[in-house]
Each structure stands twice: as C-alpha cells, then as structure tokens.
mmCIF file of C-alpha atoms (C1' of nucleotides) in Angstrom:
data_model
loop_
_atom_site.group_PDB
_atom_site.id
_atom_site.type_symbol
_atom_site.label_atom_id
_atom_site.label_comp_id
_atom_site.label_asym_id
_atom_site.label_seq_id
_atom_site.Cartn_x
_atom_site.Cartn_y
_atom_site.Cartn_z
ATOM 1 C CA MET A 942 0.102 0.019 0.396
ATOM 2 C CA GLY A 943 1.908 3.364 -1.205
ATOM 3 C CA SER A 944 1.159 6.403 1.219
ATOM 4 C CA LYS A 945 1.409 9.196 -0.176
ATOM 5 C CA ALA A 946 4.879 9.882 1.121
ATOM 6 C CA GLU A 947 5.370 7.755 -1.173
ATOM 7 C CA ASP A 948 4.087 9.130 -3.890
ATOM 8 C CA ILE A 949 6.106 12.770 -3.379
ATOM 9 C CA GLU A 950 9.520 11.168 -2.954
ATOM 10 C CA LYS A 951 9.314 8.914 -6.685
ATOM 11 C CA TYR A 952 7.472 12.260 -8.560
ATOM 12 C CA ILE A 953 10.944 14.549 -6.766
ATOM 13 C CA LEU A 954 12.971 11.365 -7.762
ATOM 14 C CA LYS A 955 11.222 11.003 -11.216
ATOM 15 C CA ILE A 956 12.392 15.251 -12.069
ATOM 16 C CA ILE A 957 15.645 14.261 -10.404
ATOM 17 C CA GLU A 958 15.967 12.136 -13.058
ATOM 18 C CA MET A 959 15.173 14.121 -16.001
ATOM 19 C CA SER A 960 17.166 17.261 -14.977
ATOM 20 C CA GLU A 961 20.267 16.880 -16.369
ATOM 21 C CA ASN A 962 22.807 18.078 -13.475
ATOM 22 C CA ASP A 963 20.684 16.203 -11.029
ATOM 23 C CA THR A 964 19.256 19.096 -9.736
ATOM 24 C CA VAL A 965 15.904 20.479 -9.323
ATOM 25 C CA GLU A 966 13.832 23.482 -7.860
ATOM 26 C CA LEU A 967 10.421 23.350 -7.290
ATOM 27 C CA GLN A 968 7.652 25.151 -4.661
ATOM 28 C CA ARG A 969 6.752 23.782 -1.597
ATOM 29 C CA THR A 970 3.264 24.835 -1.973
ATOM 30 C CA ASP A 971 2.049 23.353 -5.924
ATOM 31 C CA LEU A 972 4.078 20.197 -4.855
ATOM 32 C CA SER A 973 1.459 20.020 -1.487
ATOM 33 C CA TYR A 974 -1.853 21.031 -4.190
ATOM 34 C CA ARG A 975 -0.330 18.644 -6.434
ATOM 35 C CA PHE A 976 -0.542 15.789 -4.567
ATOM 36 C CA SER A 977 -3.874 17.219 -1.437
ATOM 37 C CA CYS A 978 -1.941 17.498 1.166
ATOM 38 C CA VAL A 979 -0.224 19.985 4.021
ATOM 39 C CA PRO A 980 3.162 21.654 3.117
ATOM 40 C CA SER A 981 4.594 20.606 5.726
ATOM 41 C CA GLN A 982 4.298 16.735 4.458
ATOM 42 C CA ILE A 983 6.952 17.775 1.703
ATOM 43 C CA ASN A 984 9.110 18.758 4.280
ATOM 44 C CA TYR A 985 8.664 15.172 6.066
ATOM 45 C CA VAL A 986 9.678 13.504 2.941
ATOM 46 C CA LEU A 987 12.612 15.317 2.374
ATOM 47 C CA ASN A 988 13.703 15.180 5.652
ATOM 48 C CA THR A 989 13.009 11.586 5.861
ATOM 49 C CA ARG A 990 14.346 10.444 2.138
ATOM 50 C CA PHE A 991 15.991 13.046 0.901
ATOM 51 C CA THR A 992 18.746 13.630 3.247
ATOM 52 C CA THR A 993 22.663 13.420 3.275
ATOM 53 C CA SER A 994 23.609 9.450 4.570
ATOM 54 C CA ARG A 995 21.145 8.973 1.148
ATOM 55 C CA GLY A 996 23.559 11.175 -0.802
ATOM 56 C CA TYR A 997 20.647 14.464 -1.337
ATOM 57 C CA ILE A 998 21.649 18.213 -0.133
ATOM 58 C CA VAL A 999 18.335 19.964 0.361
ATOM 59 C CA GLU A 1000 18.515 24.196 -0.249
ATOM 60 C CA SER A 1001 15.215 26.290 0.830
ATOM 61 C CA ARG A 1002 14.890 29.920 0.872
ATOM 62 C CA ARG A 1003 11.698 31.008 2.428
ATOM 63 C CA GLY A 1004 9.529 34.583 1.136
ATOM 64 C CA GLY A 1005 9.040 35.675 -2.480
ATOM 65 C CA GLY A 1006 10.293 33.540 -4.508
ATOM 66 C CA GLY A 1007 10.724 30.471 -2.714
ATOM 67 C CA TYR A 1008 11.790 27.330 -3.475
ATOM 68 C CA LEU A 1009 13.321 23.998 -2.645
ATOM 69 C CA ARG A 1010 16.552 22.561 -4.512
ATOM 70 C CA ILE A 1011 17.056 19.193 -4.066
ATOM 71 C CA VAL A 1012 20.405 18.604 -5.899
ATOM 72 C CA LYS A 1013 21.634 14.818 -5.944
ATOM 73 C CA LEU A 1014 25.284 13.814 -4.654
ATOM 74 C CA PRO A 1015 27.393 11.849 -6.629
ATOM 75 C CA ILE A 1016 28.409 10.024 -3.801
ATOM 76 C CA SER A 1017 27.762 6.341 -4.955
ATOM 77 C CA ARG A 1018 31.765 6.179 -6.077
ATOM 78 C CA GLU A 1019 33.309 7.741 -3.880
ATOM 79 C CA ASP A 1020 35.633 6.888 -1.764
ATOM 80 C CA ASP A 1021 35.160 5.715 2.001
ATOM 81 C CA ILE A 1022 36.446 9.008 4.142
ATOM 82 C CA LEU A 1023 33.397 11.074 1.985
ATOM 83 C CA ARG A 1024 30.596 8.146 2.374
ATOM 84 C CA LEU A 1025 31.464 8.452 6.511
ATOM 85 C CA ILE A 1026 31.351 11.397 6.460
ATOM 86 C CA ALA A 1027 28.114 12.000 4.433
ATOM 87 C CA ASP A 1028 26.865 9.988 7.255
ATOM 88 C CA SER A 1029 27.679 12.078 10.427
ATOM 89 C CA GLU A 1030 24.481 13.316 11.498
ATOM 90 C CA GLY A 1031 25.281 13.787 15.603
ATOM 91 C CA GLN A 1032 28.672 12.656 15.946
ATOM 92 C CA GLU A 1033 30.913 14.349 17.498
ATOM 93 C CA LEU A 1034 35.210 15.207 16.304
ATOM 94 C CA SER A 1035 37.575 16.511 18.136
ATOM 95 C CA GLU A 1036 40.193 19.118 16.496
ATOM 96 C CA THR A 1037 43.383 16.125 16.029
ATOM 97 C CA ALA A 1038 40.436 14.069 14.753
ATOM 98 C CA ALA A 1039 40.072 16.891 12.938
ATOM 99 C CA SER A 1040 43.169 17.376 11.668
ATOM 100 C CA GLY A 1041 43.841 14.223 10.811
ATOM 101 C CA LEU A 1042 40.802 14.122 8.588
ATOM 102 C CA ILE A 1043 41.847 17.419 6.829
ATOM 103 C CA GLY A 1044 45.551 16.396 6.610
ATOM 104 C CA ARG A 1045 43.902 12.707 4.485
ATOM 105 C CA LEU A 1046 42.467 14.704 2.174
ATOM 106 C CA VAL A 1047 45.076 16.425 1.500
ATOM 107 C CA GLU A 1048 47.294 13.841 0.848
ATOM 108 C CA GLU A 1049 45.108 12.272 -1.410
ATOM 109 C CA ASP A 1050 44.296 15.145 -3.031
ATOM 110 C CA VAL A 1051 40.463 16.450 -2.731
ATOM 111 C CA LEU A 1052 41.626 19.324 -0.710
ATOM 112 C CA THR A 1053 44.630 21.339 -2.045
ATOM 113 C CA ALA A 1054 47.635 21.685 0.766
ATOM 114 C CA ARG A 1055 46.158 25.711 1.376
ATOM 115 C CA GLU A 1056 42.623 24.593 1.447
ATOM 116 C CA GLY A 1057 43.704 22.021 4.363
ATOM 117 C CA ARG A 1058 45.608 24.434 5.888
ATOM 118 C CA LEU A 1059 42.649 26.917 5.757
ATOM 119 C CA MET A 1060 40.320 25.098 6.894
ATOM 120 C CA GLU A 1061 42.708 23.263 9.818
ATOM 121 C CA ALA A 1062 42.489 26.901 11.000
ATOM 122 C CA VAL A 1063 38.675 27.175 10.960
ATOM 123 C CA LEU A 1064 38.389 24.078 12.798
ATOM 124 C CA LYS A 1065 40.468 25.083 15.724
ATOM 125 C CA ASN A 1066 39.483 25.578 19.035
ATOM 126 C CA SER A 1067 40.856 28.341 19.767
ATOM 127 C CA ALA A 1068 38.588 29.472 16.516
ATOM 128 C CA LEU A 1069 35.790 27.375 18.020
ATOM 129 C CA GLU A 1070 36.092 29.087 21.778
ATOM 130 C CA GLN A 1071 32.289 29.988 21.735
ATOM 131 C CA THR A 1072 31.221 27.581 21.530
ATOM 132 C CA ARG A 1073 31.978 25.488 24.209
ATOM 133 C CA GLN A 1074 31.030 22.735 25.123
ATOM 134 C CA TYR A 1075 29.150 21.898 21.642
ATOM 135 C CA ARG A 1076 32.368 22.701 20.122
ATOM 136 C CA ASP A 1077 33.131 18.672 19.253
ATOM 137 C CA LEU A 1078 29.827 18.370 17.989
ATOM 138 C CA VAL A 1079 30.161 21.591 15.470
ATOM 139 C CA ARG A 1080 33.101 20.434 14.333
ATOM 140 C CA MET A 1081 31.855 17.769 12.596
ATOM 141 C CA ASP A 1082 29.131 19.889 11.601
ATOM 142 C CA LEU A 1083 32.105 22.134 9.716
ATOM 143 C CA VAL A 1084 33.186 19.175 8.424
ATOM 144 C CA ARG A 1085 29.918 17.558 6.551
ATOM 145 C CA ALA A 1086 29.480 20.431 5.270
ATOM 146 C CA LEU A 1087 33.217 20.463 4.010
ATOM 147 C CA ILE A 1088 32.711 17.541 2.006
ATOM 148 C CA LEU A 1089 29.543 18.420 0.415
ATOM 149 C CA ALA A 1090 30.315 21.492 -0.769
ATOM 150 C CA ILE A 1091 33.407 19.352 -1.858
ATOM 151 C CA LEU A 1092 31.246 16.529 -2.785
ATOM 152 C CA ARG A 1093 28.323 19.065 -4.796
ATOM 153 C CA GLU A 1094 31.316 20.141 -7.035
ATOM 154 C CA LYS A 1095 30.565 16.517 -8.859
ATOM 155 C CA MET B 1461 10.422 31.918 -10.443
ATOM 156 C CA GLY B 1462 12.808 34.461 -9.144
ATOM 157 C CA SER B 1463 11.717 36.785 -7.438
ATOM 158 C CA LYS B 1464 11.272 40.863 -8.541
ATOM 159 C CA ALA B 1465 14.595 41.593 -6.285
ATOM 160 C CA GLU B 1466 16.524 39.324 -7.817
ATOM 161 C CA ASP B 1467 15.614 40.563 -11.448
ATOM 162 C CA ILE B 1468 16.689 43.713 -10.671
ATOM 163 C CA GLU B 1469 19.715 43.590 -8.439
ATOM 164 C CA LYS B 1470 20.660 41.233 -11.571
ATOM 165 C CA TYR B 1471 20.444 44.134 -14.177
ATOM 166 C CA ILE B 1472 22.108 45.985 -11.304
ATOM 167 C CA LEU B 1473 25.127 43.978 -11.656
ATOM 168 C CA LYS B 1474 24.769 43.709 -15.481
ATOM 169 C CA ILE B 1475 25.027 47.319 -15.790
ATOM 170 C CA ILE B 1476 28.153 47.717 -13.578
ATOM 171 C CA GLU B 1477 29.559 45.042 -15.462
ATOM 172 C CA MET B 1478 29.364 46.545 -18.765
ATOM 173 C CA SER B 1479 30.364 50.183 -16.742
ATOM 174 C CA GLU B 1480 34.090 51.222 -17.291
ATOM 175 C CA ASN B 1481 35.010 52.304 -13.996
ATOM 176 C CA ASP B 1482 32.673 49.991 -11.815
ATOM 177 C CA THR B 1483 30.337 53.198 -11.276
ATOM 178 C CA VAL B 1484 26.848 53.325 -12.484
ATOM 179 C CA GLU B 1485 24.327 56.219 -11.646
ATOM 180 C CA LEU B 1486 20.009 56.003 -12.733
ATOM 181 C CA GLN B 1487 17.473 56.498 -11.661
ATOM 182 C CA ARG B 1488 14.949 55.571 -9.184
ATOM 183 C CA THR B 1489 11.798 55.876 -10.746
ATOM 184 C CA ASP B 1490 13.217 54.884 -13.872
ATOM 185 C CA LEU B 1491 14.272 51.182 -12.518
ATOM 186 C CA SER B 1492 11.078 51.257 -10.882
ATOM 187 C CA TYR B 1493 9.438 51.969 -13.959
ATOM 188 C CA ARG B 1494 11.437 49.198 -16.126
ATOM 189 C CA PHE B 1495 10.550 46.236 -13.526
ATOM 190 C CA SER B 1496 6.657 47.171 -12.179
ATOM 191 C CA CYS B 1497 7.277 47.959 -8.829
ATOM 192 C CA VAL B 1498 6.860 50.562 -6.225
ATOM 193 C CA PRO B 1499 10.654 53.161 -5.737
ATOM 194 C CA SER B 1500 11.430 52.153 -2.277
ATOM 195 C CA GLN B 1501 11.777 48.140 -3.741
ATOM 196 C CA ILE B 1502 14.851 49.223 -5.354
ATOM 197 C CA ASN B 1503 15.979 51.000 -2.375
ATOM 198 C CA TYR B 1504 15.218 47.449 -0.458
ATOM 199 C CA VAL B 1505 17.955 46.555 -3.377
ATOM 200 C CA LEU B 1506 20.166 47.974 -2.644
ATOM 201 C CA ASN B 1507 19.932 48.124 1.365
ATOM 202 C CA THR B 1508 20.231 44.019 1.054
ATOM 203 C CA ARG B 1509 22.783 43.141 -2.444
ATOM 204 C CA PHE B 1510 24.854 46.510 -2.746
ATOM 205 C CA THR B 1511 25.957 46.901 0.273
ATOM 206 C CA THR B 1512 29.671 47.542 1.455
ATOM 207 C CA SER B 1513 30.176 44.196 3.042
ATOM 208 C CA ARG B 1514 30.232 43.205 -0.861
ATOM 209 C CA GLY B 1515 32.486 46.368 -2.160
ATOM 210 C CA TYR B 1516 29.514 48.724 -2.942
ATOM 211 C CA ILE B 1517 28.515 52.394 -2.080
ATOM 212 C CA VAL B 1518 25.311 53.943 -3.310
ATOM 213 C CA GLU B 1519 25.551 57.397 -3.163
ATOM 214 C CA SER B 1520 21.864 59.209 -3.781
ATOM 215 C CA ARG B 1521 20.708 62.802 -4.390
ATOM 216 C CA ARG B 1522 17.454 64.101 -4.431
ATOM 217 C CA GLY B 1523 15.334 66.273 -5.721
ATOM 218 C CA GLY B 1524 15.237 67.665 -9.481
ATOM 219 C CA GLY B 1525 18.280 65.951 -11.533
ATOM 220 C CA GLY B 1526 18.450 63.502 -9.047
ATOM 221 C CA TYR B 1527 19.911 60.015 -9.363
ATOM 222 C CA LEU B 1528 21.210 56.419 -7.353
ATOM 223 C CA ARG B 1529 24.693 56.313 -8.348
ATOM 224 C CA ILE B 1530 26.347 52.954 -7.541
ATOM 225 C CA VAL B 1531 30.361 51.973 -7.250
ATOM 226 C CA LYS B 1532 32.139 48.914 -7.417
ATOM 227 C CA LEU B 1533 34.670 48.881 -4.801
ATOM 228 C CA PRO B 1534 38.061 48.897 -6.459
ATOM 229 C CA ILE B 1535 40.335 45.783 -4.900
ATOM 230 C CA SER B 1536 40.738 46.592 -1.557
ATOM 231 C CA ARG B 1537 44.642 46.847 0.598
ATOM 232 C CA GLU B 1538 46.216 43.815 2.278
ATOM 233 C CA ASP B 1539 45.376 46.661 5.523
ATOM 234 C CA ASP B 1540 41.849 46.802 4.877
ATOM 235 C CA ILE B 1541 41.463 42.878 5.074
ATOM 236 C CA LEU B 1542 43.650 43.330 8.278
ATOM 237 C CA ARG B 1543 42.031 46.095 9.516
ATOM 238 C CA LEU B 1544 38.458 44.544 9.464
ATOM 239 C CA ILE B 1545 39.525 42.008 11.609
ATOM 240 C CA ALA B 1546 41.192 44.012 13.983
ATOM 241 C CA ASP B 1547 38.140 45.622 14.870
ATOM 242 C CA SER B 1548 36.243 42.010 14.767
ATOM 243 C CA GLU B 1549 36.186 41.125 18.152
ATOM 244 C CA GLY B 1550 33.172 40.456 19.219
ATOM 245 C CA GLN B 1551 31.407 41.205 16.212
ATOM 246 C CA GLU B 1552 28.703 39.837 14.791
ATOM 247 C CA LEU B 1553 28.705 38.187 10.589
ATOM 248 C CA SER B 1554 25.333 36.770 9.995
ATOM 249 C CA GLU B 1555 25.303 34.892 6.518
ATOM 250 C CA THR B 1556 24.619 37.308 3.716
ATOM 251 C CA ALA B 1557 27.670 39.314 5.223
ATOM 252 C CA ALA B 1558 29.837 36.393 5.190
ATOM 253 C CA SER B 1559 28.835 35.145 1.721
ATOM 254 C CA GLY B 1560 29.690 39.051 0.628
ATOM 255 C CA LEU B 1561 33.560 38.851 3.025
ATOM 256 C CA ILE B 1562 34.105 35.559 0.932
ATOM 257 C CA GLY B 1563 32.705 36.784 -2.482
ATOM 258 C CA ARG B 1564 35.067 40.032 -2.261
ATOM 259 C CA LEU B 1565 38.302 37.991 -1.216
ATOM 260 C CA VAL B 1566 37.740 36.000 -4.501
ATOM 261 C CA GLU B 1567 37.769 38.512 -6.422
ATOM 262 C CA GLU B 1568 40.857 40.069 -4.574
ATOM 263 C CA ASP B 1569 42.873 36.954 -5.838
ATOM 264 C CA VAL B 1570 42.840 36.317 -1.618
ATOM 265 C CA LEU B 1571 40.747 32.622 -2.120
ATOM 266 C CA THR B 1572 40.192 30.632 -5.121
ATOM 267 C CA ALA B 1573 37.005 30.193 -6.603
ATOM 268 C CA ARG B 1574 37.350 26.845 -5.092
ATOM 269 C CA GLU B 1575 38.077 27.916 -1.309
ATOM 270 C CA GLY B 1576 35.327 30.400 -1.724
ATOM 271 C CA ARG B 1577 32.267 28.164 -2.095
ATOM 272 C CA LEU B 1578 34.541 25.379 0.182
ATOM 273 C CA MET B 1579 34.192 28.410 3.186
ATOM 274 C CA GLU B 1580 30.817 30.076 2.466
ATOM 275 C CA ALA B 1581 29.322 25.667 3.214
ATOM 276 C CA VAL B 1582 31.345 26.226 6.246
ATOM 277 C CA LEU B 1583 29.638 30.031 6.954
ATOM 278 C CA LYS B 1584 26.554 28.826 6.903
ATOM 279 C CA ASN B 1585 23.950 29.167 9.408
ATOM 280 C CA SER B 1586 22.703 25.219 7.939
ATOM 281 C CA ALA B 1587 26.894 24.510 9.121
ATOM 282 C CA LEU B 1588 26.111 26.311 12.331
ATOM 283 C CA GLU B 1589 22.527 24.967 13.288
ATOM 284 C CA GLN B 1590 24.148 23.775 16.791
ATOM 285 C CA THR B 1591 25.087 27.452 17.077
ATOM 286 C CA ARG B 1592 21.784 28.500 16.964
ATOM 287 C CA GLN B 1593 21.546 31.821 18.880
ATOM 288 C CA TYR B 1594 25.469 32.578 19.085
ATOM 289 C CA ARG B 1595 26.375 31.408 15.388
ATOM 290 C CA ASP B 1596 26.898 35.228 13.873
ATOM 291 C CA LEU B 1597 29.271 35.731 16.357
ATOM 292 C CA VAL B 1598 30.936 32.059 15.561
ATOM 293 C CA ARG B 1599 30.533 32.901 12.716
ATOM 294 C CA MET B 1600 32.925 35.870 12.417
ATOM 295 C CA ASP B 1601 35.151 33.713 14.760
ATOM 296 C CA LEU B 1602 35.724 31.265 12.017
ATOM 297 C CA VAL B 1603 36.505 33.964 9.356
ATOM 298 C CA ARG B 1604 38.495 36.010 11.657
ATOM 299 C CA ALA B 1605 40.723 32.610 12.013
ATOM 300 C CA LEU B 1606 40.416 32.351 8.004
ATOM 301 C CA ILE B 1607 42.010 35.869 7.695
ATOM 302 C CA LEU B 1608 44.840 34.895 10.568
ATOM 303 C CA ALA B 1609 45.044 32.347 8.959
ATOM 304 C CA ILE B 1610 45.706 33.704 5.153
ATOM 305 C CA LEU B 1611 47.522 36.820 6.989
ATOM 306 C CA ARG B 1612 50.678 34.014 9.108
ATOM 307 C CA GLU B 1613 50.899 32.788 4.609
ATOM 308 C CA LYS B 1614 53.004 36.025 4.080
ATOM 309 C "C1'" DA C 473 15.837 87.031 -1.810
ATOM 310 C "C1'" DA C 474 11.900 84.656 -0.181
ATOM 311 C "C1'" DG C 475 8.668 81.214 -0.851
ATOM 312 C "C1'" DG C 476 6.788 78.245 -3.400
ATOM 313 C "C1'" DT C 477 6.182 73.958 -6.346
ATOM 314 C "C1'" DA C 478 8.104 70.183 -8.970
ATOM 315 C "C1'" DT C 479 11.359 67.048 -8.919
ATOM 316 C "C1'" DA C 480 12.816 63.010 -6.938
ATOM 317 C "C1'" DA C 481 14.697 60.411 -3.502
ATOM 318 C "C1'" DG C 482 14.382 57.722 1.040
ATOM 319 C "C1'" DT C 483 11.962 56.117 5.773
ATOM 320 C "C1'" DC C 484 9.271 52.425 7.829
ATOM 321 C "C1'" DA C 485 6.959 49.166 8.907
ATOM 322 C "C1'" DA C 486 2.589 46.820 7.750
ATOM 323 C "C1'" DA C 487 0.837 43.308 4.512
ATOM 324 C "C1'" DA C 488 2.041 39.325 1.133
ATOM 325 C "C1'" DT C 489 4.726 35.627 0.203
ATOM 326 C "C1'" DA C 490 7.043 31.105 1.214
ATOM 327 C "C1'" DG C 491 9.242 27.798 4.065
ATOM 328 C "C1'" DG C 492 10.080 25.384 8.466
ATOM 329 C "C1'" DT C 493 8.919 22.966 13.490
ATOM 330 C "C1'" DC C 494 7.076 20.308 16.728
ATOM 331 C "C1'" DA C 495 3.967 17.506 18.637
ATOM 332 C "C1'" DA C 496 -0.291 15.735 18.560
ATOM 333 C "C1'" DA C 497 -3.008 12.271 15.940
ATOM 334 C "C1'" DG C 498 -4.472 8.056 12.663
ATOM 335 C "C1'" DG C 499 -3.445 4.387 10.766
ATOM 336 C "C1'" DA C 500 -1.001 -0.862 9.580
ATOM 337 C "C1'" DG C 501 0.871 -4.526 10.390
ATOM 338 C "C1'" DG C 502 3.045 -7.693 14.290
ATOM 339 C "C1'" DC D 649 -2.512 -2.898 22.048
ATOM 340 C "C1'" DC D 650 2.578 -1.620 21.190
ATOM 341 C "C1'" DT D 651 5.594 0.401 18.059
ATOM 342 C "C1'" DC D 652 6.648 2.958 13.579
ATOM 343 C "C1'" DC D 653 5.432 5.230 9.733
ATOM 344 C "C1'" DT D 654 2.240 9.254 8.202
ATOM 345 C "C1'" DT D 655 -1.329 12.800 8.359
ATOM 346 C "C1'" DT D 656 -2.034 17.128 10.117
ATOM 347 C "C1'" DG D 657 -2.405 21.065 11.742
ATOM 348 C "C1'" DA D 658 -1.230 25.369 14.536
ATOM 349 C "C1'" DC D 659 2.447 29.321 15.660
ATOM 350 C "C1'" DC D 660 7.538 30.694 13.226
ATOM 351 C "C1'" DT D 661 10.896 32.310 10.626
ATOM 352 C "C1'" DA D 662 12.689 34.559 6.589
ATOM 353 C "C1'" DT D 663 12.269 37.620 3.086
ATOM 354 C "C1'" DT D 664 10.158 40.405 -0.389
ATOM 355 C "C1'" DT D 665 6.856 43.799 -1.798
ATOM 356 C "C1'" DT D 666 4.033 47.881 -1.447
ATOM 357 C "C1'" DG D 667 2.031 52.041 0.444
ATOM 358 C "C1'" DA D 668 1.762 55.674 3.526
ATOM 359 C "C1'" DC D 669 4.691 59.788 4.643
ATOM 360 C "C1'" DT D 670 8.695 62.770 4.694
ATOM 361 C "C1'" DT D 671 13.224 65.082 2.953
ATOM 362 C "C1'" DA D 672 16.342 67.452 -0.133
ATOM 363 C "C1'" DT D 673 17.337 69.817 -4.502
ATOM 364 C "C1'" DA D 674 15.849 72.260 -8.027
ATOM 365 C "C1'" DC D 675 13.487 75.713 -10.432
ATOM 366 C "C1'" DC D 676 10.506 79.536 -11.594
ATOM 367 C "C1'" DT D 677 8.022 83.749 -10.000
ATOM 368 C "C1'" DT D 678 7.611 87.097 -7.108
#
DNA sequence: AAGGTATAAGTCAAAATAGGTCAAAGGAGG
DNA sequence: CCTCCTTTGACCTATTTTGACTTATACCTT
C-alpha cells in the first residue's frame, strides 16, 4: 500500500532523473497542492528520504520567490571517507581527529595543501571558542558541510 | 520563479559589469518603471544587495536631477583586511555578510573560487545549526581564523 | 533673495509570500 | 495494544512587496 509520502518521493525522484545536472527546484506549496496534502508533509518527505546519508542536499529559501532545491550528490562511487562523513549526523569530532581527517583529504588530493591549512585554521578549538561544550559537534557539522560542498562539485 | 528583487539586482550587476570604472548612475523612478514595482523596492534591493560588505557604495541625490550612483569598490589593499579583523572582536557576522565578504576575497584573489565555495559552505547557517543564537558571533570567529591563517602565510 | 512648487529620493512598517518546526493524532502491521 | 511511520495543523521565521508619509534639491515667480 503506497503512502502519499512514497508518491511524493517517487515524483521528486522522477523529476531529478529527468533533470540534467541532478538538481531540481520546486515550490513547496505547488507540491502540496499536486498531492493534496499539507505543506509540512513535503518537509517530512524531504527529511526522511532526501537526507545527506542518502546522498542528497536540500536547500531552500523563504519569502517571495522562495523555493526548495534538491541536489543529488554523486556519492556512490566516491571513496570511503567521504561516504562516512556524509553520514555523520550528531557525531563529534575532536580537533585532533579533524586535523587528521583534513590531512588525509590533502594526501588524497581531495583538498589542496592550502585548502587544508585554511580549513584546519577554522576547525581549531581557538576558532570555536564560543561554542564551548558543543564544539566537537559543531566541528563535525563544519566538516560535513565541507565534504558536502566538495561532493557537490561533482 | 526568482523574485523581482533578484531581477533588479541582476540588472544592476549587468550594467555595472558593462560600465568601465565600475560605476553606474541611474534613476530610481526609471528602474521602478522598468521592473513595474514601487520605487522603494529599489531601496530594498540596494540595502540588501549592494552593501559595503559586498564591496559597494551607494550614493544618491534627491530633487530635480536626482540619481542613484552605485560604485563597486576597487580591489582593497591588504591593510583593509587587517583593519577588518582588527575590529572584529566580539562583532557579529550574518550569513549574507559573510557570503559577501568571501565573494570579495575571491574577487581580490585572496582566495581561489574553490576555496571561497568551501568556506561559504562552512559559514552557512545550516552548518552552524547547533550554535543557534550565537551563530553570528561564531561565524565572525571563523572568518577571523580564516583571515589570520591567510595573513600568516606571508 | 524669499517663497512656492515640482521633482526625486528616503524611511519605515504593514502586508504578502513562502518555507520550517514541532508535536499530536491516525493508521497498518507485528 | 504497541510500535513505527505517516498525516495534519497550529504556530514560527525569513524574505519580498507595497504604500503612506518624509526629506532634499532644483527651478520658477515675485
């Protein structure tokens, strides 16, 4: 018995499929009309199906001319590190671990040496001073954002 | 569907691009006619997009023969950057302002385009989710760490 | 020179537009 | 009935659009 959420998922998958560049932009209200559901069900579908761990990025903008943009990342054929990171929601990352990770990314030529240095600077405890007890969580978030940005470049 | 504000922004960017000396002078009423909007929407676009953090200065004159003059600031010298961080302690930096700043650093070849993209990703609200009410402070810290790292290279 | 009028831009806040969050209610299967 | 997923709605936040009111400058008339 297919749920509405599933239908919406399939519809989005279909239009991503049809798009070149694996990116699709749509409006939440339009979609909710098309499927006769409340707008927030669209968020439900996005949150449960189009997650980073499944290889999607969802961006949005509110207000006039607002939109939802769903980007499918070419994640399947990437190496293990990247995959791991994309799936790191809620995990922590110490300064040392981050530094090691960045180092590996540089060694594997995912980042240039300079990119590595700049990222390390930003990931240092001293830069995350204000976040105190959350800093290892925040650091993980920053690294994830970094990795997603890299993946996004295709 | 992009917003009207975006269209207006693009139009202004285009004519600045075409101008030599990166200066453009136009009339608010003309623009509002061209885009079928109220005049004050032009101010909205100027205030939200052509900000100093993005490297623009807007001057104007009222009354007969009035005008809006938008100047794109020339490449800044190194001490501009220094000054920027010098008095950034405890300051806040919004996502928009950060994005404008990074854009400028890229234009000035302080950062490569890719470095800029990666930094922007890390400075996004979505990456700073956990910090919530401190996020503009944290963002400033991150940018300061970035700039200090750049300065240290030399 | 003073004052009035037309012209043009500025300010500010309300309204409109659009997406986000969260938690309660509903429903299917074990 | 218990659990998990889905559906729904009330309330929140962000961004843009609009308009009423204000201020500045130029020009014309006396």
